[in-house]
Coordinates of C-alpha atoms and ligand atoms in Angstrom, one line a residue:
M121 CA 181.2 85.2 126.9
V122 CA 183.0 84.6 130.2
K123 CA 180.8 85.8 133.1
N124 CA 182.4 88.4 135.3
R125 CA 181.9 87.5 138.9
L126 CA 181.5 91.2 139.7
D127 CA 178.6 91.7 137.3
P128 CA 175.5 92.9 139.2
I129 CA 173.0 90.1 139.9
I130 CA 169.5 90.4 138.5
S131 CA 167.1 87.9 139.9
I132 CA 164.3 87.0 137.5
L133 CA 161.5 85.4 139.5
N134 CA 158.5 83.6 138.0
G135 CA 155.4 82.6 139.8
P136 CA 152.7 79.9 139.4
N137 CA 151.9 78.2 136.1
L138 CA 154.6 80.0 134.2
N139 CA 156.4 76.6 134.0
M140 CA 153.5 75.7 131.6
L141 CA 154.4 78.4 129.0
G142 CA 154.5 77.1 125.5
S143 CA 151.4 74.9 126.0
R144 CA 149.4 77.1 128.4
Q145 CA 146.9 79.3 126.5
P146 CA 149.3 80.2 123.7
E147 CA 146.9 82.7 122.3
L148 CA 147.4 84.7 125.5
Y149 CA 150.9 83.9 126.5
G150 CA 152.7 83.0 123.3
K151 CA 154.4 79.8 122.1
E152 CA 157.7 80.3 123.8
T153 CA 158.6 78.1 126.8
L154 CA 160.0 79.5 130.1
A155 CA 163.3 77.9 129.0
D156 CA 163.2 80.0 125.8
I157 CA 162.6 83.1 127.9
E158 CA 165.4 82.3 130.2
A159 CA 167.9 81.8 127.3
A160 CA 166.9 85.1 125.8
C161 CA 167.3 86.9 129.2
R162 CA 170.7 85.3 129.7
T163 CA 171.9 86.4 126.2
H164 CA 170.6 89.9 126.6
A165 CA 171.9 90.3 130.2
A166 CA 175.4 89.4 129.1
T167 CA 175.4 92.3 126.6
L168 CA 174.4 94.6 129.5
G169 CA 177.1 93.3 131.8
L170 CA 174.5 91.7 134.2
A171 CA 174.5 88.3 135.7
V172 CA 171.1 86.5 135.8
E173 CA 169.5 84.2 138.3
F174 CA 166.3 82.7 136.8
S175 CA 163.8 80.7 138.8
Q176 CA 160.1 79.6 138.8
T177 CA 157.9 78.4 141.6
N178 CA 154.3 77.5 142.0
L179 CA 154.5 78.2 145.7
E180 CA 153.8 81.7 147.2
G181 CA 156.1 81.1 150.2
E182 CA 159.0 80.1 148.0
L183 CA 158.5 83.3 146.0
V184 CA 158.6 85.2 149.3
T185 CA 161.8 83.5 150.3
S186 CA 163.4 84.1 146.9
I187 CA 162.6 87.8 147.2
Q188 CA 164.0 88.0 150.7
Q189 CA 167.2 86.4 149.5
C190 CA 167.7 89.3 147.1
R191 CA 168.2 91.8 149.9
G192 CA 171.8 93.1 150.1
R193 CA 172.8 90.7 147.3
A194 CA 170.9 91.3 144.0
A195 CA 171.1 94.6 142.2
G196 CA 167.6 94.2 140.7
I197 CA 164.5 92.0 140.5
V198 CA 162.4 91.2 137.5
I199 CA 159.2 89.6 138.7
N200 CA 156.2 88.0 137.0
A201 CA 154.3 86.8 140.0
G202 CA 151.6 85.2 137.9
A203 CA 148.2 85.1 139.7
Y204 CA 149.9 86.0 143.0
T205 CA 150.2 89.5 141.5
H206 CA 146.5 90.0 142.2
T207 CA 146.3 88.3 145.6
S208 CA 149.5 88.4 147.6
V209 CA 150.2 91.0 150.3
A210 CA 153.0 88.7 151.4
I211 CA 154.8 89.2 148.1
L212 CA 154.3 92.9 148.3
D213 CA 155.7 93.0 151.9
A214 CA 158.7 90.9 150.7
L215 CA 159.4 93.3 147.9
L216 CA 159.2 96.3 150.3
A217 CA 161.5 94.6 152.8
A218 CA 164.0 93.6 150.1
E219 CA 164.8 97.2 149.2
V220 CA 166.0 96.1 145.7
P221 CA 164.6 97.8 142.6
A222 CA 162.0 95.6 141.0
I223 CA 160.3 95.7 137.6
E224 CA 157.0 93.9 137.3
V225 CA 156.4 92.0 134.0
H226 CA 153.4 90.3 132.6
L227 CA 153.3 88.6 129.2
S228 CA 149.6 89.5 128.7
N229 CA 148.0 92.9 129.0
I230 CA 146.4 92.4 132.4
H231 CA 144.3 95.6 131.9
Q232 CA 142.5 94.1 128.9
R233 CA 141.6 91.0 130.8
D234 CA 139.3 90.1 133.8
S235 CA 138.7 93.0 136.2
F236 CA 140.3 90.9 139.0
R237 CA 143.6 91.0 137.1
H238 CA 143.6 94.9 136.9
H239 CA 144.8 95.2 140.5
S240 CA 148.4 94.4 141.3
Y241 CA 149.9 94.2 144.8
V242 CA 153.4 93.9 143.2
A243 CA 152.9 97.3 141.5
K244 CA 152.9 99.1 144.9
A245 CA 156.5 98.0 145.3
A246 CA 157.7 98.0 141.7
K247 CA 159.7 100.8 140.0
G248 CA 157.7 100.1 136.9
M249 CA 155.5 97.6 135.2
I250 CA 155.6 96.2 131.6
C251 CA 152.7 94.2 130.4
G252 CA 151.2 93.1 127.1
L253 CA 154.5 92.7 125.1
G254 CA 154.9 89.0 125.6
S255 CA 158.4 87.7 126.4
H256 CA 160.0 91.0 125.1
G257 CA 158.8 92.5 128.4
Y258 CA 161.5 90.6 130.2
I259 CA 164.2 92.0 127.9
L260 CA 162.8 95.6 128.4
A261 CA 162.9 95.0 132.2
L262 CA 166.6 94.1 132.0
D263 CA 167.2 97.3 130.0
A264 CA 165.4 99.3 132.6
L265 CA 167.3 97.8 135.5
A266 CA 170.7 98.2 133.7
R267 CA 169.8 101.9 133.3
L268 CA 168.7 102.2 136.9
I269 CA 171.8 100.5 138.2
K270 CA 174.1 102.8 136.2
G271 CA 172.2 105.7 137.8
N272 CA 171.2 107.2 134.4
A273 CA 167.5 107.1 135.1
E274 CA 165.4 109.9 136.5
A275 CA 163.4 107.7 138.8
Ligands
LIG26 C1 150.4 86.8 134.0 C2 149.0 87.5 134.1 C3 148.3 86.9 135.4 O1 147.1 87.5 135.5 C4 148.2 85.4 135.2 O2 147.6 84.9 136.4 C5 149.4 84.7 134.9 C6 150.3 85.3 133.9 C7 151.1 87.3 132.6 O3 152.3 87.1 132.5 O4 150.4 87.8 131.7 O5 149.7 83.6 135.4 O6 151.3 87.2 135.0

C-alpha cells in the first residue's frame, strides 16, 4: 500500500533490552523478535490509515529525546519503556511535556511479577495501559490511538 504523507504519525518507542526479544526470556516475552513486532505494527497501522515510526534504545536520555520530538508532530505514542517504566521520572516528565496521547504497552503482565514492576511512572501520563497480552498489545494500542485520533473515544 502506498503511504499517504498526510497519515497521522504514531511513534512506537521501545526501551532497554527490547532489542533482545526473541532470545530474551521467551517464556515471559515470547519468541517474536522486535523486528517481527515492527512488521506487524506497520501492516496493521496501514489498515488504520496511520504512519508508523518505530524505534528502540537502551538509553534513558535517548528515549526522553524521542518523546520530546513527538510534540507537535506525532498524533500518538505507543511506549514500552521496559525497566525505565518503573524508575524514570524523566520519561514521565517528557510524556507530560509532549502533550501527545500515549498508550503504555508491556508484553508481560507486570502486575503478576516482582512488586517493583507493579509501579509505573509512565502510567501517570498514559491514556491507557495494556499488559500481559504479548505483542498483540502493540496492535491493540494502535487500535486505541486510531479511535482516539478520530475522536470516537469517550476519554
Ligand atoms: C516489560 C516489563 C518490564 O518490567 C521489563 O523491565 C521489560 C519488559 C514488558 O514488556 O513486559 O523490559 O516492559
